[in-house]
Tab-separated table of C-alpha atoms in Angstrom:
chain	number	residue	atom	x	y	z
T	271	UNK	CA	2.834	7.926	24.196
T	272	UNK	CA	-0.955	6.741	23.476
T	273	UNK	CA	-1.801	5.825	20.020
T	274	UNK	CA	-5.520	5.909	18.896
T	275	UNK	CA	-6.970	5.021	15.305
T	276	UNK	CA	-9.928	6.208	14.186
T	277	UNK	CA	-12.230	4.434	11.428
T	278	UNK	CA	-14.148	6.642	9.691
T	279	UNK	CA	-17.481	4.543	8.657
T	280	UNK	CA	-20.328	7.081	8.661
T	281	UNK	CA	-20.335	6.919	4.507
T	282	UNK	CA	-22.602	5.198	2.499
T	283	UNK	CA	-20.444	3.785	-0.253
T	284	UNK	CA	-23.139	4.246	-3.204
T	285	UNK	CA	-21.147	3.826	-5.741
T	286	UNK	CA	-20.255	-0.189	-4.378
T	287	UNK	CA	-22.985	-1.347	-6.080
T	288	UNK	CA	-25.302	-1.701	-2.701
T	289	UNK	CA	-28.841	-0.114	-2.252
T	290	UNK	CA	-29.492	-1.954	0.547
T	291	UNK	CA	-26.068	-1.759	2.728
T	292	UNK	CA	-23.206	0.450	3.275
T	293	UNK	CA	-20.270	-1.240	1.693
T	294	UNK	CA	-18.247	-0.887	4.409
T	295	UNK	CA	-21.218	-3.604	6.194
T	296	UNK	CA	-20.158	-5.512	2.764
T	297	UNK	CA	-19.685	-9.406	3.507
T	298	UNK	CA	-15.401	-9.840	3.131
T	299	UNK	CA	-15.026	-13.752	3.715
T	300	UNK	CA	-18.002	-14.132	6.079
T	301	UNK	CA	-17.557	-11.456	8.029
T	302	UNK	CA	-18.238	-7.904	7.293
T	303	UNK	CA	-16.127	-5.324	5.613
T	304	UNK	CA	-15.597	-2.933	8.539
T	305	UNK	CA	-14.841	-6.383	11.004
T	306	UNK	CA	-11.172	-6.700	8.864
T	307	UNK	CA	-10.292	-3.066	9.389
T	308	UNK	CA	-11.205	-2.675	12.914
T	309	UNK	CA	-9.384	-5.671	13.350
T	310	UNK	CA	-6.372	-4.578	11.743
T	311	UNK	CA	-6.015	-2.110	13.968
T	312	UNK	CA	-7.293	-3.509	17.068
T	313	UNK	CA	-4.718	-6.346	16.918
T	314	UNK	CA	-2.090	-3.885	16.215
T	315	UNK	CA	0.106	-3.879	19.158
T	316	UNK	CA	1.225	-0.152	19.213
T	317	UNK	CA	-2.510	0.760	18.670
T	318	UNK	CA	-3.805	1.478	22.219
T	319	UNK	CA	-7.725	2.201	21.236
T	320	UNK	CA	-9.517	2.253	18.159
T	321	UNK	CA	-12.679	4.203	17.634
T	322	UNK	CA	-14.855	4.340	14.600
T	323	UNK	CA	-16.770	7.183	13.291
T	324	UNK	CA	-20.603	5.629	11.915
T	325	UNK	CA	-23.650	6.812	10.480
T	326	UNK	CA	-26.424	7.553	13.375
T	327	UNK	CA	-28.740	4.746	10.928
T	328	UNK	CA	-26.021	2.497	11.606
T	329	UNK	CA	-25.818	1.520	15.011
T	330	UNK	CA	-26.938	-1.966	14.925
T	331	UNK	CA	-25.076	-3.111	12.028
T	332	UNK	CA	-22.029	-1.780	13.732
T	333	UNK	CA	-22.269	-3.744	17.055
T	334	UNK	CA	-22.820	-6.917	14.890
T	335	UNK	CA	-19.600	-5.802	12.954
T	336	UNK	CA	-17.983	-4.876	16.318
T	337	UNK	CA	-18.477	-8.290	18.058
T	338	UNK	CA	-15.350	-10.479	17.147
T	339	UNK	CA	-12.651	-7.569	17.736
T	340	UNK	CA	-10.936	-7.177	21.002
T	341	UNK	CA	-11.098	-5.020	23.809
T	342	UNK	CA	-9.192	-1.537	22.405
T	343	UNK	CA	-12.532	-0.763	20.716
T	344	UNK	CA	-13.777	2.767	22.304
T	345	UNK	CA	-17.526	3.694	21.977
T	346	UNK	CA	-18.495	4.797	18.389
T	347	UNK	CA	-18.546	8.665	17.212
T	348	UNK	CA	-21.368	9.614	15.223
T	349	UNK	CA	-20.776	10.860	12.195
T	350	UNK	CA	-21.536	14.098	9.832
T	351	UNK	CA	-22.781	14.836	6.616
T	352	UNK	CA	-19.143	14.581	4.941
T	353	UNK	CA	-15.880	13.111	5.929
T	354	UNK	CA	-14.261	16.271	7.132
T	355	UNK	CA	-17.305	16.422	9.379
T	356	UNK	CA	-16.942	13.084	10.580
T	357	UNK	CA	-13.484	13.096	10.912
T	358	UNK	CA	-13.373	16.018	13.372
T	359	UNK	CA	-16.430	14.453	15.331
T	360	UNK	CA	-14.302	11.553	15.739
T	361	UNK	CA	-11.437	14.080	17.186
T	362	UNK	CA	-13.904	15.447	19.038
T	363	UNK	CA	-14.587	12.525	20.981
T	364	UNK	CA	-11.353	12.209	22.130
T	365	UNK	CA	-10.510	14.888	23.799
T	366	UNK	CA	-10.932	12.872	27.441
T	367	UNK	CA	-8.423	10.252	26.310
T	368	UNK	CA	-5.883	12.665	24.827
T	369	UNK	CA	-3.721	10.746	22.967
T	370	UNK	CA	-0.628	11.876	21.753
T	371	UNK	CA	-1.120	10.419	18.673
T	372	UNK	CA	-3.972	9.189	16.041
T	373	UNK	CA	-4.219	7.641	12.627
T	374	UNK	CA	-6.960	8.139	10.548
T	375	UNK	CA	-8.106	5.419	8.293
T	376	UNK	CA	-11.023	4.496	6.123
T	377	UNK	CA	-13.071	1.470	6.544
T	378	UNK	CA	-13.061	0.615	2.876
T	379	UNK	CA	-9.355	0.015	3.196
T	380	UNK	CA	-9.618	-3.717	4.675
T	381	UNK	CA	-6.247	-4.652	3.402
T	382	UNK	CA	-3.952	-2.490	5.128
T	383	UNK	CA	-0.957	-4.503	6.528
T	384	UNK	CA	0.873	-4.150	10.387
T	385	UNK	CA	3.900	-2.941	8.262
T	386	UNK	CA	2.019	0.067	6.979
T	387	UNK	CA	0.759	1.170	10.339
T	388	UNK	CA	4.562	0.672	11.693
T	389	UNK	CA	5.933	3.393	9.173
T	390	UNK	CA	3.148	5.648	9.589
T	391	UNK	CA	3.847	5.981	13.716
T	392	UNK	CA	7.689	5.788	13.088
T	393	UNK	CA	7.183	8.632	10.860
T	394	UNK	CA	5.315	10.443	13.559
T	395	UNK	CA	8.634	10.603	15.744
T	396	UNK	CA	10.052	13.475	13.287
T	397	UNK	CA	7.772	14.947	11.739
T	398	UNK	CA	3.739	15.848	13.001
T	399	UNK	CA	1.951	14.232	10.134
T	400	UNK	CA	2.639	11.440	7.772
T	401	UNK	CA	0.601	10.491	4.597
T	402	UNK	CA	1.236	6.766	3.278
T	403	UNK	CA	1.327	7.195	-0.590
T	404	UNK	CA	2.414	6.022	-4.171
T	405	UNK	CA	3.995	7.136	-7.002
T	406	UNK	CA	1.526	7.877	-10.105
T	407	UNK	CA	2.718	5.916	-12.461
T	408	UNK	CA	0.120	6.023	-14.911
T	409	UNK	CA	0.270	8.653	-18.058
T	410	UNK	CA	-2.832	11.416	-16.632
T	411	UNK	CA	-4.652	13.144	-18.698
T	412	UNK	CA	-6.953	16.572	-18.589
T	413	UNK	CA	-10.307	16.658	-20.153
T	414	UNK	CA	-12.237	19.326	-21.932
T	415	UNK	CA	-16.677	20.228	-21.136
T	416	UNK	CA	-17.079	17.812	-23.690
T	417	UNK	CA	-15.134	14.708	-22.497
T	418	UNK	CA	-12.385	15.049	-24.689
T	419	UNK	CA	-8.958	15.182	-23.834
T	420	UNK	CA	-7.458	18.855	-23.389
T	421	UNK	CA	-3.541	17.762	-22.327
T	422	UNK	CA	-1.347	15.595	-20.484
T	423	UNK	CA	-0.544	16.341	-16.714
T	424	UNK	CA	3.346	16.028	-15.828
T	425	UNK	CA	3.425	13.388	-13.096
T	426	UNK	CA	6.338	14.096	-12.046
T	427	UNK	CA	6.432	14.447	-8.299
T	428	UNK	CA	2.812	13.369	-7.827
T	429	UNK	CA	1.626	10.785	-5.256
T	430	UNK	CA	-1.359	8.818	-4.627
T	431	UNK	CA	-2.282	8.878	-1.162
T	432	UNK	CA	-3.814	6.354	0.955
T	433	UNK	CA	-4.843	5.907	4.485
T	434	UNK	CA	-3.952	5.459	7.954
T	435	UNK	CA	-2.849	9.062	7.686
T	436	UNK	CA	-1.154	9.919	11.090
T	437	UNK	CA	-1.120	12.989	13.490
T	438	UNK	CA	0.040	14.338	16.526
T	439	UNK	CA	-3.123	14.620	17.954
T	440	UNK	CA	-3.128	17.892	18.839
T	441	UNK	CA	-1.998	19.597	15.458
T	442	UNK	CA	-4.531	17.589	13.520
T	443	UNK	CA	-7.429	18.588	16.138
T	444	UNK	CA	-6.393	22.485	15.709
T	445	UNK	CA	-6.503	21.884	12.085
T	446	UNK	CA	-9.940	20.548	11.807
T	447	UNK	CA	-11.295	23.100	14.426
T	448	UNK	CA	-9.536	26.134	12.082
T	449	UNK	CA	-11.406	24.488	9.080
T	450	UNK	CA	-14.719	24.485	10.597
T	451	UNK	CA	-14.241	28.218	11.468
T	452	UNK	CA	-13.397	29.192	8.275
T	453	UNK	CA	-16.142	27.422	6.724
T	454	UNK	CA	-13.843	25.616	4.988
T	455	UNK	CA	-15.513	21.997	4.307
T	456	UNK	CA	-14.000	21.030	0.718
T	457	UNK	CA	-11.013	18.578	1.985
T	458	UNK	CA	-11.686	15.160	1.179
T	459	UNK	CA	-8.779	13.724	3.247
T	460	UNK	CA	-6.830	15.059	6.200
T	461	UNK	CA	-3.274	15.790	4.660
T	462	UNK	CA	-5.280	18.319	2.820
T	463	UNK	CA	-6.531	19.381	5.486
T	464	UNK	CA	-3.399	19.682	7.378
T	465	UNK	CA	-1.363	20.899	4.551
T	466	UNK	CA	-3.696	24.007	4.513
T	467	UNK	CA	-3.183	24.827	8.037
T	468	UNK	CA	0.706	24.164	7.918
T	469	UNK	CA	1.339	21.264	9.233
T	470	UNK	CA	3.730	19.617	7.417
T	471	UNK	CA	3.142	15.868	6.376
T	472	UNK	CA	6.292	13.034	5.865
T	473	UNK	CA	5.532	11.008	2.891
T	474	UNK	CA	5.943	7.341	3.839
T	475	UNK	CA	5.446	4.590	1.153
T	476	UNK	CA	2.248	3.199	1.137
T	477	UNK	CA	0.928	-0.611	-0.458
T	478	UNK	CA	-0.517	-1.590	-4.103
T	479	UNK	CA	-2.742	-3.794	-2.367
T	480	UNK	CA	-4.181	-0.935	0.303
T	481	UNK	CA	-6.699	0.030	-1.884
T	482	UNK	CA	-10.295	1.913	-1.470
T	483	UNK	CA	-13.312	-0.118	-2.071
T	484	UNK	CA	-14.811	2.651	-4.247
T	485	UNK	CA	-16.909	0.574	-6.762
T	486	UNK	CA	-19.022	-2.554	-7.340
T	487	UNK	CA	-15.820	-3.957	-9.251
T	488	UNK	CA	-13.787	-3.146	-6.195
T	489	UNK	CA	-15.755	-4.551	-3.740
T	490	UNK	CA	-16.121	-8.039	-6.159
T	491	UNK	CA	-11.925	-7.981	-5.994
T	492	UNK	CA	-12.174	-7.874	-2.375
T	493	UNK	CA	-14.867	-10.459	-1.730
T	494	UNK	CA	-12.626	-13.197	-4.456
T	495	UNK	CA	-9.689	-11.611	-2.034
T	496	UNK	CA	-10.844	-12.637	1.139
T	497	UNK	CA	-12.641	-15.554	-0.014
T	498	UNK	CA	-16.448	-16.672	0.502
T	499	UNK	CA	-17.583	-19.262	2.399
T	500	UNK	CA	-16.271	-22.484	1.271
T	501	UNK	CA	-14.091	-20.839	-1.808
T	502	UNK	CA	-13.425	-22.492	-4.832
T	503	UNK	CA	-10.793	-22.023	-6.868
T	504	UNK	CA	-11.416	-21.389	-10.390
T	505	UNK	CA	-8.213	-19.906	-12.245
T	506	UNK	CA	-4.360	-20.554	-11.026
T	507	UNK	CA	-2.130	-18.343	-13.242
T	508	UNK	CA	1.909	-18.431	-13.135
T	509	UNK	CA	4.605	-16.330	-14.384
T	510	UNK	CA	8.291	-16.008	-14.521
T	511	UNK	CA	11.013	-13.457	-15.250
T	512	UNK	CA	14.641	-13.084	-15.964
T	513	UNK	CA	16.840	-10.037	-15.424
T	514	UNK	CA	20.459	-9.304	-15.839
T	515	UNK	CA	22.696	-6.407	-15.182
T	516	UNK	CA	26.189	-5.983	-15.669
T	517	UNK	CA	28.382	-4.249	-12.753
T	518	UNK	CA	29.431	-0.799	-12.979
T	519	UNK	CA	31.309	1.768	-10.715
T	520	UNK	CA	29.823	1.701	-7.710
T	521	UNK	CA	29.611	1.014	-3.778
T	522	UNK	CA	27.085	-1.076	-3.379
T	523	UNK	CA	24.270	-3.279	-5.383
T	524	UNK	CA	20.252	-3.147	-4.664
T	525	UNK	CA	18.703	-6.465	-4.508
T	526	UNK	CA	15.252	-7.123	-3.872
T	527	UNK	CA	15.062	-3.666	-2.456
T	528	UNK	CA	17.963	-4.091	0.081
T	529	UNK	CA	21.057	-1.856	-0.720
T	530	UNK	CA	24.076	-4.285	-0.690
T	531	UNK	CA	27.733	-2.993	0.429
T	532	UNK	CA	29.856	-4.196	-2.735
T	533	UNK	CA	32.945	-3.358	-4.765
T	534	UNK	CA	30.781	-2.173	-7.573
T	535	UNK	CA	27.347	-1.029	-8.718
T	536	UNK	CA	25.046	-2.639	-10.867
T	537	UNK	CA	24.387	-0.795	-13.931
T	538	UNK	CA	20.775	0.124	-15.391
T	539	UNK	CA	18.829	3.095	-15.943
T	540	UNK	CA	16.674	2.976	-12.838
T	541	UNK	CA	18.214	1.766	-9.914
T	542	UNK	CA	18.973	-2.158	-11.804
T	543	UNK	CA	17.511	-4.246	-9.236
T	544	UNK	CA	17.390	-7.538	-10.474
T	545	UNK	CA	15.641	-9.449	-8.254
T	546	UNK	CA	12.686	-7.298	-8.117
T	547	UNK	CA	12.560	-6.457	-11.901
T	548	UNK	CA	12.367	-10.238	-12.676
T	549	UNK	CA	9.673	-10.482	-10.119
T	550	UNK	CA	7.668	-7.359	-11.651
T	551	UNK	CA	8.002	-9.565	-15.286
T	552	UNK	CA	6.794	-13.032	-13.707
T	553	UNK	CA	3.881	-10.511	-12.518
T	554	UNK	CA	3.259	-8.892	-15.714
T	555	UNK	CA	3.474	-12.106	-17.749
T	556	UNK	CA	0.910	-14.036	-15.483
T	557	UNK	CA	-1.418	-12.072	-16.563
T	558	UNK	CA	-0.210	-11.601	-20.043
T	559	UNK	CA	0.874	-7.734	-19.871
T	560	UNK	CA	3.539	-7.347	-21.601
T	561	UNK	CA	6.647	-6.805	-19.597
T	562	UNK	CA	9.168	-4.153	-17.455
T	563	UNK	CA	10.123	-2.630	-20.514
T	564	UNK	CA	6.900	-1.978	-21.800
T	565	UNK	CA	5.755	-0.355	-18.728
T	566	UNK	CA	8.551	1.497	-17.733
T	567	UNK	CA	10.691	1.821	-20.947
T	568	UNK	CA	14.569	2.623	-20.310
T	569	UNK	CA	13.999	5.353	-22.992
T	570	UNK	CA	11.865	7.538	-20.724
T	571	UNK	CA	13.800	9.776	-18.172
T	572	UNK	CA	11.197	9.419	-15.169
T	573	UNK	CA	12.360	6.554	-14.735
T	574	UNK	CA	16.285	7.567	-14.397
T	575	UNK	CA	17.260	6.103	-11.136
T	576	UNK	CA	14.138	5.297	-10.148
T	577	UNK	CA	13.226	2.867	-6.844
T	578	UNK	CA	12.386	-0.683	-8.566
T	579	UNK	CA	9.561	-0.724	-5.952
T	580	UNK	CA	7.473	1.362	-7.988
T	581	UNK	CA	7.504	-1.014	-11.043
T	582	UNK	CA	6.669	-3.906	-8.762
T	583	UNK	CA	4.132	-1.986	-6.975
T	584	UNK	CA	2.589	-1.010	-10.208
T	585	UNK	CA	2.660	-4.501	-11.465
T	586	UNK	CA	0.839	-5.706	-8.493
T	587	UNK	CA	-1.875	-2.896	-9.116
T	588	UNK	CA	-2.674	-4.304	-12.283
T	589	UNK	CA	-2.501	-7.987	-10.599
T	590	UNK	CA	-5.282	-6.969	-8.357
T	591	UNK	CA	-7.226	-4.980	-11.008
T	592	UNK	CA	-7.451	-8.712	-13.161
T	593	UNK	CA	-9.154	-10.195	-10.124
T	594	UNK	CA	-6.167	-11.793	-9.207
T	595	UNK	CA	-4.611	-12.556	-5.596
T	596	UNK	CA	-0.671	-13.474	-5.158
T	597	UNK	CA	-0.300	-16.897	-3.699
T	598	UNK	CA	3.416	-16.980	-3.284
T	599	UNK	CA	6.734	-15.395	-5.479
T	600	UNK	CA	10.098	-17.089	-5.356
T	601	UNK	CA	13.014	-15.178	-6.092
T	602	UNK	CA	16.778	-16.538	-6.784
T	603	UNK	CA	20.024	-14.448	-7.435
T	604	UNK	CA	22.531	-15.898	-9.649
T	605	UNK	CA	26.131	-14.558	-8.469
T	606	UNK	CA	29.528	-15.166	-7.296
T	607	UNK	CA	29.530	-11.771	-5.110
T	608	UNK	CA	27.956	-10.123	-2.892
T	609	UNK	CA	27.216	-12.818	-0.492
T	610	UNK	CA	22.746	-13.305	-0.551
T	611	UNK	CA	22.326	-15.248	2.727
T	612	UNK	CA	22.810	-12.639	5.532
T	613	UNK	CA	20.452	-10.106	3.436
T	614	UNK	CA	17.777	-12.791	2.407
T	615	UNK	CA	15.243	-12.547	5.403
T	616	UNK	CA	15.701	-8.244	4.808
T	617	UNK	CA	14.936	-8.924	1.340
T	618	UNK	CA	11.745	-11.432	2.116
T	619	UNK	CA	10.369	-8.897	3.986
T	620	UNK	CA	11.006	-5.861	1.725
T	621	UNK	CA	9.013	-8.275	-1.201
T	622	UNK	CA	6.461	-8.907	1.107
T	623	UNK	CA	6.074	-5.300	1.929
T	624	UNK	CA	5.805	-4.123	-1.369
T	625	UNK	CA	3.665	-6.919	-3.008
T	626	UNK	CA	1.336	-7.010	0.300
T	627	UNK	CA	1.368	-10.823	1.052
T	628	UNK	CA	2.514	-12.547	4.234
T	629	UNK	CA	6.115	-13.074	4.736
T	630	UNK	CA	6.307	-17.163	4.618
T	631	UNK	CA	4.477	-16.789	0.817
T	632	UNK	CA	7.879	-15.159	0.030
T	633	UNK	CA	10.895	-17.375	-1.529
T	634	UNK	CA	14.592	-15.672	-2.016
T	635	UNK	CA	17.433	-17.959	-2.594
T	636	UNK	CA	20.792	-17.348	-3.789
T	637	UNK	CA	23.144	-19.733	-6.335
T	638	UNK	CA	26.471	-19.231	-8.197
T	639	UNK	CA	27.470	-20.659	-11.483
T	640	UNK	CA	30.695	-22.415	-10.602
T	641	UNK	CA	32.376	-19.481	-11.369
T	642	UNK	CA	31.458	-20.315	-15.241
T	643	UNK	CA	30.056	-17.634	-17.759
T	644	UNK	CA	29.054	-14.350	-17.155
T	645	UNK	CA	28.458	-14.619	-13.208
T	646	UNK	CA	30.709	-16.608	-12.917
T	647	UNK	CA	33.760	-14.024	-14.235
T	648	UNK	CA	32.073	-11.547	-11.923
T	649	UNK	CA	30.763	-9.104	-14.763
T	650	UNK	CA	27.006	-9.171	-13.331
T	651	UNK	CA	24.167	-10.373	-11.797
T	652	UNK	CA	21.134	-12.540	-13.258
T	653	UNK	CA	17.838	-13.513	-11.220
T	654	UNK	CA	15.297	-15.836	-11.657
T	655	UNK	CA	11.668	-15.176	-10.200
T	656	UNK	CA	8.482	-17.113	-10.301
T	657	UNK	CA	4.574	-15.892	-9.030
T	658	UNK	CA	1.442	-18.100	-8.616
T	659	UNK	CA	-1.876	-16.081	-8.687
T	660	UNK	CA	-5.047	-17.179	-7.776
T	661	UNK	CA	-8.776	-16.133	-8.589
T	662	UNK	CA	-11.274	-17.567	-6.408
T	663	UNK	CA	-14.718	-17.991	-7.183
């Protein structure tokens, strides 16, 4: 089965903060903006070509971007006067190759992460489309003509989406092709797009860091991300957290997102991971807001039972939005049972996932307490976690 990505790059990013150039041309570490995500994909090894989608003004800038990524790279589409357009020019233009599957991603999304592209093509094995998103977890609110607010929207059940969305290829290209004959040119991503013809989309979790360059603010986070020439570093921040939850009935224990065979349960209102709720605090307090609590407060029934993913996801959201970059975490569980050490690479990489950072910046160790106190009569587990941000300048 063939696997092709497209990158749609025919926009022209306004609202970056650029008269001059397209953000997605937008210098990312010395090389430009559009380089990183063709990259991404390009050095992907279940990604067998990658084709982007540019503006017809465009073409030089592209070959300069297109110059340092390998040999997958298929000759550019030319793009329309909206993304729907574009995209289905892009589909278009593959209809020689016929690939059995394609993922559709947006240039201004330089940080997605090998992980994320492997759960969006697993995904594709069951079900024809799959949509990378995240839970809302911010309190939404309606406004009024005159920029006042009218109500508060239940979030419940609603998800951010982000891109590579995947596709069988030849449901999404039937899609598109419907669209266009309807006159229907209002979708501003594909899901849409596919959820209005009936093809139905697997939600896969997506990444806090895999965000849109949308804005001049945006693109500044991503430049200080990536690093300019010869960075300096003006700002180190670190944080720590504690956490402690006391066993309950129960089959098993989640710890730093891996679900633990055990005699009992750890008890808490969402799903009382320790390791990663003392990670989201070292997170929060680094850059001094507030804590778990505060965010996600035990009181409020969204949160009953809820994935401890989301808090850390959210909590490396609001990293990113303070100009920050994670340098490294370091998690350790303090227990006499279950046994850490044959879970601890599945829970370095389950971290790593969620917080976006390479695997090796990612510390998990385990320690007992000589069967003294608390841990040490088996009545719970504590955890310890540290986090070292940097802003570069």
């Amino acid at each position: 089965m063939s696997t092709i990505a497209i990158i749609v790059a025919a926009g022209r990013g306004s609202r970056a903060g650029s008269a001059t150039i397209p953000k997605q041309y937008a210098d990312l570490g010395g090389v430009p903006m559009l380089t990183r995500t063709l990259e991404a994909f390009a050095g992907h090894p279940s990604i067998d070509h990658v084709m982007a989608v540019i503006h017809p003004n465009d073409m030089l800038r592209y070959q300069a971007a297109a110059q340092r990524v390998s040999g997958k790279l298929l000759p550019p589409a030319i793009g329309g006067a909206s993304r729907q357009i574009s995209v289905h020019n892009g589909l278009e233009a593959l209809l020689s190759h016929n690939p059995s599957r394609v993922l559709i991603h947006d240039a201004a999304r330089p940080f997605v992460t090998p992980a994320l592209i492997d759960r969006v093509i697993a995904a594709l094995a069951t079900s024809p489309g799959a949509l990378p998103a995240l839970p809302v977890p911010d309190t939404l609110k309606r406004a009024d003509a005159a920029g006042n607010v009218a109500g508060t929207v239940d979030r419940n059940g609603l998800w951010r989406a982000e891109t590579p969305q995947g596709f069988r290829y030849p449901e999404i290209l039937a899609a598109h092709r419907a669209a266009e004959a309807s006159g229907r040119n209002e979708f501003t991503d594909d899901s849409s797009l596919a959820e209005w013809h009936g093809v139905t989309c697997a939600l896969v979790n997506g990444e806090a860091r895999n965000i849109k360059i949308t804005s001049a603010e945006d693109l500044a986070l991503a430049q200080q991300s990536f690093g300019r020439a010869a960075p300096s570093i003006t700002d180190v921040r670190h944080g720590t957290g504690f956490d402690v939850h006391r066993f309950g009935a129960g089959d098993h224990v989640w710890l730093c997102g891996v679900s633990i065979p055990h005699t009992h349960a750890l008890d808490g209102h969402s799903d009382a991971d320790v390791g990663l709720h003392a990670l989201t605090d070292a997170l929060f307090g680094a850059i001094g807001d507030g804590d778990i609590g505060q965010h996600f407060p035990p009181s409020d029934m969204r949160w009953k039972g809820a994935r401890s993913e989301i808090f850390l996801a959210e909590a490396v959201r609001r990293v990113t939005a303070a100009g920050y970059t994670i340098g490294n975490v370091d998690v350790t569980i303090i227990c006499e049972a279950p046994r850490v050490g044959p879970h601890r690479d599945a829970m370095r990489r389950e971290i790593a996932r969620i917080i976006g950072i390479d695997v090796g910046r990612v510390g998990v160790k385990a320690t007992t307490t000589e069967t003294l106190g608390f841990t040490g009569r088996r009545e719970g587990i504590a955890a310890m976690a540290s986090a070292t941000l940097i802003r570069r300048g």
